[in-house]
Amino acid sequence: TQPGKISGIVKTQFGYHIIKVLEAK
């Protein structure tokens, strides 16, 4: 998993978050 290109569900200390980031850099 590289920064700038993430797609999926990430578990944080707050709970589950759906991450959809497009590689715009």
mmCIF file of N, CA and C in Angstrom:
data_model
loop_
_atom_site.group_PDB
_atom_site.id
_atom_site.type_symbol
_atom_site.label_atom_id
_atom_site.label_comp_id
_atom_site.label_asym_id
_atom_site.label_seq_id
_atom_site.Cartn_x
_atom_site.Cartn_y
_atom_site.Cartn_z
ATOM 1 N N THR A 1 0.850 -1.202 0.000
ATOM 2 C CA THR A 1 0.000 0.000 0.000
ATOM 3 C C THR A 1 0.879 1.244 0.000
ATOM 4 N N GLN A 2 0.778 2.018 -1.058
ATOM 5 C CA GLN A 2 1.582 3.230 -1.154
ATOM 6 C C GLN A 2 0.691 4.457 -1.034
ATOM 7 N N PRO A 3 1.189 5.505 -0.376
ATOM 8 C CA PRO A 3 0.431 6.751 -0.209
ATOM 9 C C PRO A 3 0.071 7.367 -1.555
ATOM 10 N N GLY A 4 -1.145 7.856 -1.684
ATOM 11 C CA GLY A 4 -1.569 8.481 -2.934
ATOM 12 C C GLY A 4 -2.417 7.542 -3.765
ATOM 13 N N LYS A 5 -2.328 6.252 -3.455
ATOM 14 C CA LYS A 5 -3.129 5.286 -4.207
ATOM 15 C C LYS A 5 -3.680 4.255 -3.233
ATOM 16 N N ILE A 6 -4.782 4.610 -2.618
ATOM 17 C CA ILE A 6 -5.379 3.724 -1.622
ATOM 18 C C ILE A 6 -6.830 3.442 -1.998
ATOM 19 N N SER A 7 -7.228 2.205 -1.890
ATOM 20 C CA SER A 7 -8.608 1.864 -2.206
ATOM 21 C C SER A 7 -9.022 0.658 -1.391
ATOM 22 N N GLY A 8 -9.990 0.862 -0.498
ATOM 23 C CA GLY A 8 -10.450 -0.244 0.319
ATOM 24 C C GLY A 8 -10.900 0.234 1.680
ATOM 25 N N ILE A 9 -10.929 -0.680 2.633
ATOM 26 C CA ILE A 9 -11.387 -0.323 3.970
ATOM 27 C C ILE A 9 -10.205 -0.327 4.930
ATOM 28 N N VAL A 10 -10.043 0.772 5.645
ATOM 29 C CA VAL A 10 -8.943 0.883 6.586
ATOM 30 C C VAL A 10 -9.490 0.939 8.008
ATOM 31 N N LYS A 11 -8.924 0.121 8.876
ATOM 32 C CA LYS A 11 -9.374 0.096 10.264
ATOM 33 C C LYS A 11 -8.567 1.100 11.077
ATOM 34 N N THR A 12 -9.261 2.057 11.680
ATOM 35 C CA THR A 12 -8.596 3.059 12.498
ATOM 36 C C THR A 12 -9.034 2.909 13.939
ATOM 37 N N GLN A 13 -8.452 3.718 14.810
ATOM 38 C CA GLN A 13 -8.807 3.651 16.220
ATOM 39 C C GLN A 13 -10.238 4.147 16.438
ATOM 40 N N PHE A 14 -10.808 4.781 15.418
ATOM 41 C CA PHE A 14 -12.174 5.289 15.527
ATOM 42 C C PHE A 14 -13.175 4.299 14.948
ATOM 43 N N GLY A 15 -12.658 3.359 14.151
ATOM 44 C CA GLY A 15 -13.558 2.390 13.537
ATOM 45 C C GLY A 15 -13.112 2.088 12.123
ATOM 46 N N TYR A 16 -14.069 1.724 11.283
ATOM 47 C CA TYR A 16 -13.741 1.393 9.901
ATOM 48 C C TYR A 16 -14.042 2.578 8.984
ATOM 49 N N HIS A 17 -13.130 2.855 8.098
ATOM 50 C CA HIS A 17 -13.330 3.955 7.166
ATOM 51 C C HIS A 17 -13.086 3.474 5.742
ATOM 52 N N ILE A 18 -13.960 3.876 4.847
ATOM 53 C CA ILE A 18 -13.783 3.506 3.440
ATOM 54 C C ILE A 18 -12.932 4.572 2.754
ATOM 55 N N ILE A 19 -11.792 4.139 2.254
ATOM 56 C CA ILE A 19 -10.867 5.086 1.648
ATOM 57 C C ILE A 19 -10.882 4.942 0.131
ATOM 58 N N LYS A 20 -11.145 6.056 -0.540
ATOM 59 C CA LYS A 20 -11.078 6.051 -2.002
ATOM 60 C C LYS A 20 -10.276 7.265 -2.446
ATOM 61 N N VAL A 21 -9.007 7.031 -2.753
ATOM 62 C CA VAL A 21 -8.142 8.133 -3.146
ATOM 63 C C VAL A 21 -7.617 7.903 -4.554
ATOM 64 N N LEU A 22 -7.752 8.913 -5.385
ATOM 65 C CA LEU A 22 -7.257 8.791 -6.750
ATOM 66 C C LEU A 22 -5.843 9.342 -6.825
ATOM 67 N N GLU A 23 -5.021 8.702 -7.638
ATOM 68 C CA GLU A 23 -3.637 9.139 -7.790
ATOM 69 C C GLU A 23 -3.598 10.383 -8.664
ATOM 70 N N ALA A 24 -3.687 11.545 -8.042
ATOM 71 C CA ALA A 24 -3.753 12.795 -8.783
ATOM 72 C C ALA A 24 -2.396 13.492 -8.803
ATOM 73 N N LYS A 25 -1.432 12.913 -8.104
ATOM 74 C CA LYS A 25 -0.113 13.555 -8.060
ATOM 75 C C LYS A 25 0.700 13.130 -9.271
#
